[in-house]
CSV table of C-alpha atoms in Angstrom, one decimal:
chain,number,residue,atom,x,y,z
A,97,MET,CA,25.4,-40.8,3.8
A,98,ARG,CA,26.7,-38.2,1.4
A,99,SER,CA,24.2,-36.1,-0.5
A,100,SER,CA,25.2,-34.2,-3.6
A,101,SER,CA,23.3,-31.3,-5.0
A,102,LYS,CA,23.6,-30.3,-8.6
A,103,ARG,CA,24.3,-26.6,-9.1
A,104,VAL,CA,22.0,-25.1,-11.6
A,105,SER,CA,23.6,-22.3,-13.6
A,106,ARG,CA,22.9,-20.5,-16.9
A,107,SER,CA,25.4,-19.7,-19.6
A,108,ARG,CA,26.4,-16.1,-20.3
A,109,TRP,CA,24.0,-16.0,-23.3
A,110,GLY,CA,21.2,-17.4,-21.1
A,111,ASN,CA,21.8,-14.5,-18.6
A,112,ILE,CA,21.9,-12.0,-21.5
A,113,LEU,CA,18.6,-13.3,-22.9
A,114,VAL,CA,16.9,-13.2,-19.4
A,115,ALA,CA,18.2,-9.6,-18.9
A,116,LEU,CA,16.9,-8.6,-22.3
A,117,PHE,CA,13.5,-10.1,-21.7
A,118,LEU,CA,13.2,-8.4,-18.3
A,119,GLY,CA,14.4,-5.1,-19.8
A,120,LEU,CA,11.8,-5.3,-22.6
A,121,LEU,CA,9.1,-6.1,-20.1
A,122,GLY,CA,10.1,-3.2,-18.0
A,123,ILE,CA,10.0,-0.8,-21.0
A,124,VAL,CA,6.5,-2.1,-22.0
A,125,MET,CA,5.3,-1.4,-18.4
A,126,VAL,CA,6.9,2.1,-18.3
A,127,ILE,CA,5.6,3.3,-21.7
A,128,PRO,CA,2.0,4.1,-20.6
A,129,LEU,CA,3.3,6.1,-17.6
A,130,TYR,CA,5.8,7.9,-19.7
A,131,TYR,CA,3.2,8.8,-22.3
A,132,THR,CA,0.8,10.1,-19.6
A,133,VAL,CA,3.5,12.4,-18.2
A,134,ILE,CA,4.6,13.9,-21.6
A,135,SER,CA,0.9,14.3,-22.6
A,136,ALA,CA,0.5,16.7,-19.7
A,137,PHE,CA,3.0,19.0,-21.3
A,138,LYS,CA,1.5,18.8,-24.8
A,139,PRO,CA,-0.7,21.6,-26.3
A,140,ILE,CA,-4.2,20.6,-27.4
A,141,ASN,CA,-3.4,20.1,-31.0
A,142,GLU,CA,-0.5,17.7,-30.3
A,143,LEU,CA,-2.8,15.4,-28.3
A,144,PHE,CA,-4.7,14.5,-31.5
A,145,TYR,CA,-1.7,13.6,-33.6
A,146,PHE,CA,-2.0,10.2,-35.3
A,147,PRO,CA,0.1,8.2,-35.0
A,148,PRO,CA,0.8,9.6,-31.5
A,149,LYS,CA,4.2,11.1,-30.9
A,150,PHE,CA,6.2,10.0,-27.9
A,151,TYR,CA,7.8,13.4,-27.5
A,152,VAL,CA,6.7,16.9,-27.1
A,153,VAL,CA,7.2,19.3,-30.0
A,154,ASN,CA,6.1,22.5,-28.2
A,155,PRO,CA,6.1,21.9,-24.5
A,156,THR,CA,3.7,24.0,-22.4
A,157,ILE,CA,2.4,24.3,-18.9
A,158,LYS,CA,-0.9,25.8,-19.9
A,159,ASN,CA,-2.7,22.6,-19.1
A,160,PHE,CA,-1.7,22.9,-15.5
A,161,ILE,CA,-2.7,26.6,-15.4
A,162,SER,CA,-6.1,25.7,-16.9
A,163,LEU,CA,-6.6,23.0,-14.4
A,164,ILE,CA,-5.9,25.3,-11.5
A,165,LYS,CA,-8.2,28.0,-12.9
A,166,LEU,CA,-10.9,25.5,-13.4
A,167,GLN,CA,-10.6,24.1,-9.9
A,168,SER,CA,-10.5,27.6,-8.4
A,169,GLN,CA,-14.0,28.2,-9.8
A,170,SER,CA,-15.4,25.1,-8.0
A,171,GLU,CA,-16.9,25.3,-4.5
A,172,VAL,CA,-14.1,23.1,-3.1
A,173,PRO,CA,-10.5,24.3,-3.9
A,174,PHE,CA,-8.1,21.9,-5.6
A,175,GLU,CA,-5.7,22.2,-2.7
A,176,ARG,CA,-8.4,20.9,-0.4
A,177,TYR,CA,-8.8,17.7,-2.5
A,178,ILE,CA,-5.0,17.1,-2.2
A,179,PHE,CA,-5.0,17.8,1.6
A,180,ASN,CA,-7.9,15.5,2.2
A,181,SER,CA,-6.3,12.6,0.2
A,182,VAL,CA,-2.9,13.1,1.9
A,183,PHE,CA,-4.3,13.5,5.4
A,184,VAL,CA,-6.6,10.4,5.2
A,185,THR,CA,-3.9,8.3,3.5
A,186,LEU,CA,-1.2,9.1,6.1
A,187,VAL,CA,-3.4,8.8,9.2
A,188,SER,CA,-5.0,5.5,7.9
A,189,THR,CA,-1.6,4.0,7.0
A,190,ILE,CA,0.1,4.9,10.2
A,191,GLY,CA,-2.9,3.9,12.3
A,192,TYR,CA,-3.4,0.6,10.5
A,193,VAL,CA,0.2,-0.5,10.8
A,194,LEU,CA,0.2,0.2,14.5
A,195,LEU,CA,-3.1,-1.5,15.1
A,196,ALA,CA,-2.3,-4.5,12.9
A,197,SER,CA,1.1,-5.0,14.7
A,198,MET,CA,-0.6,-4.8,18.1
A,199,ALA,CA,-3.2,-7.4,17.0
A,200,ALA,CA,-0.6,-9.7,15.3
A,201,TYR,CA,1.7,-9.8,18.3
A,202,PRO,CA,-0.6,-11.6,20.8
A,203,LEU,CA,-1.9,-13.9,18.1
A,204,ALA,CA,1.6,-15.0,17.3
A,205,LYS,CA,3.3,-15.0,20.7
A,206,HIS,CA,0.6,-15.4,23.4
A,207,LYS,CA,-1.7,-18.2,24.4
A,208,PHE,CA,-5.3,-17.3,25.3
A,209,PRO,CA,-8.8,-18.9,24.8
A,210,GLY,CA,-10.2,-18.5,21.3
A,211,LYS,CA,-6.8,-17.8,19.7
A,212,LYS,CA,-7.3,-20.3,16.9
A,213,ILE,CA,-10.8,-19.1,16.2
A,214,ILE,CA,-9.7,-15.5,15.9
A,215,THR,CA,-6.8,-16.5,13.6
A,216,GLN,CA,-9.2,-18.3,11.3
A,217,LEU,CA,-11.6,-15.3,11.3
A,218,VAL,CA,-8.7,-13.1,10.3
A,219,VAL,CA,-7.9,-15.4,7.4
A,220,PHE,CA,-11.5,-15.7,6.4
A,221,ALA,CA,-12.0,-11.9,6.4
A,222,ILE,CA,-9.3,-11.6,3.7
A,223,LEU,CA,-11.8,-13.2,1.3
A,224,PHE,CA,-14.2,-10.3,1.5
A,225,ARG,CA,-13.5,-7.6,-1.1
A,226,PRO,CA,-14.1,-3.9,-0.2
A,227,GLU,CA,-16.9,-3.8,-2.8
A,228,VAL,CA,-18.8,-6.4,-0.7
A,229,THR,CA,-18.4,-4.6,2.6
A,230,SER,CA,-18.9,-1.0,1.3
A,231,ILE,CA,-22.7,-1.0,1.9
A,232,PRO,CA,-22.6,-2.5,5.4
A,233,GLN,CA,-19.8,0.0,6.2
A,234,TYR,CA,-21.9,2.9,4.9
A,235,ILE,CA,-24.9,1.8,7.0
A,236,MET,CA,-22.7,1.6,10.2
A,237,MET,CA,-21.1,5.0,9.5
A,238,SER,CA,-24.6,6.5,9.0
A,239,LYS,CA,-25.9,5.1,12.3
A,240,VAL,CA,-22.9,6.3,14.2
A,241,GLY,CA,-23.3,9.7,12.6
A,242,ILE,CA,-19.8,10.2,11.0
A,243,ILE,CA,-20.8,10.5,7.3
A,244,ASP,CA,-19.0,13.3,5.5
A,245,THR,CA,-16.1,13.2,8.1
A,246,TYR,CA,-12.5,12.0,8.0
A,247,LEU,CA,-13.4,9.1,10.3
A,248,ALA,CA,-15.7,7.6,7.7
A,249,LEU,CA,-12.7,7.0,5.5
A,250,ILE,CA,-10.1,6.3,8.2
A,251,LEU,CA,-11.9,3.8,10.3
A,252,PRO,CA,-12.8,1.3,7.5
A,253,ALA,CA,-9.2,1.4,6.3
A,254,MET,CA,-7.9,0.5,9.7
A,255,GLY,CA,-10.2,-2.5,10.0
A,256,GLY,CA,-8.5,-4.7,7.3
A,257,SER,CA,-7.2,-8.2,8.1
A,258,PHE,CA,-4.6,-8.7,5.5
A,259,GLY,CA,-1.9,-6.7,7.4
A,260,VAL,CA,-2.7,-8.7,10.6
A,261,PHE,CA,-2.3,-12.0,8.8
A,262,LEU,CA,1.0,-10.9,7.1
A,263,LEU,CA,2.5,-9.6,10.4
A,264,GLN,CA,1.4,-12.6,12.3
A,265,GLN,CA,3.1,-14.9,9.8
A,266,PHE,CA,6.2,-12.9,10.1
A,267,LEU,CA,6.1,-12.9,13.9
A,268,ASP,CA,5.8,-16.7,13.9
A,269,THR,CA,9.4,-16.8,12.7
A,270,VAL,CA,10.7,-14.7,15.5
A,271,PRO,CA,12.3,-16.9,18.3
A,272,ASN,CA,10.4,-16.8,21.6
A,273,GLU,CA,13.7,-16.7,23.5
A,274,LEU,CA,14.1,-13.1,22.4
A,275,ILE,CA,10.8,-12.1,24.0
A,276,GLU,CA,11.6,-14.2,27.1
A,277,SER,CA,14.9,-12.4,27.5
A,278,GLY,CA,13.1,-9.1,27.6
A,279,ARG,CA,10.8,-10.3,30.3
A,280,ILE,CA,13.7,-11.6,32.3
A,281,ASP,CA,15.3,-8.2,32.1
A,282,GLY,CA,12.1,-6.8,33.6
A,283,ALA,CA,10.7,-5.1,30.5
A,284,SER,CA,6.9,-4.7,30.3
A,285,GLU,CA,4.9,-6.0,27.4
A,286,LEU,CA,4.5,-2.5,26.1
A,287,ARG,CA,8.2,-2.0,26.1
A,288,ILE,CA,8.9,-5.4,24.5
A,289,PHE,CA,6.4,-4.6,21.8
A,290,PHE,CA,7.8,-1.1,20.9
A,291,GLN,CA,11.5,-1.8,21.5
A,292,LEU,CA,11.9,-5.4,20.4
A,293,ILE,CA,8.9,-6.4,18.2
A,294,MET,CA,8.4,-3.3,16.1
A,295,PRO,CA,12.1,-3.0,14.9
A,296,ILE,CA,12.0,-6.7,14.0
A,297,LEU,CA,8.7,-6.2,12.1
A,298,LYS,CA,10.2,-3.5,10.0
A,299,PRO,CA,10.5,-5.5,6.7
A,300,ALA,CA,6.9,-6.8,7.2
A,301,TRP,CA,5.2,-3.6,8.1
A,302,MET,CA,7.0,-1.8,5.2
A,303,THR,CA,5.1,-4.1,2.9
A,304,VAL,CA,1.9,-3.4,4.8
A,305,VAL,CA,2.6,0.4,4.5
A,306,ILE,CA,2.9,0.1,0.7
A,307,PHE,CA,-0.2,-1.9,0.2
A,308,THR,CA,-2.3,0.2,2.6
A,309,PHE,CA,-1.0,3.5,1.2
A,310,ILE,CA,-2.0,2.5,-2.3
A,311,SER,CA,-5.3,1.1,-1.3
A,312,VAL,CA,-6.4,4.1,0.8
A,313,TRP,CA,-5.1,6.6,-1.7
A,314,ASN,CA,-7.2,5.0,-4.5
A,315,THR,CA,-10.2,4.9,-2.2
A,316,SER,CA,-9.9,8.5,-1.2
A,317,HIS,CA,-10.1,9.5,-4.9
A,318,ASN,CA,-13.4,7.7,-5.5
């Protein structure tokens, strides 16, 4: 029985219209970011122009100098804020990707009692927003005695379930024969994980890296 599929194609003008629409949409999304950047180089009087100008008449770096001087007068230097944010974000992101990958691997490729229940709990945990869990997390951190430490920011970031779910779904598409071949060659589970699974997971954990980095960076600034 022959099956014919109709190829869907747009005309040249259709492609041009789509490209124009996407280009205009991209410009609209970039304008706020562009205006924010050029405003940083405007003197004070230019900030109050109406209608606002989308270019700098007299560019200056006095705004950055004033910011550094203002921060130098505070108890905590500005450089310390930057270091804290970068350190917490990098450690949390790297740690979470490793932990989520190690949790997703057995859930996707091993059989053990309670596997289905744990998988359902991982999916169910995605429903909880950080705003809902912030108070219980604070109470737990207070009882453990790590308030005002890096761990108070790093540990909650490494306890998310979205990355585990995403990596598990990606691992379900990996053929089991690949893992079995590694076991036949005498590779340990640890070697299989780092030399076979992690390279295969690269597209998935890159997505997790982006989402985790943005989330932790925004949290570390609050």
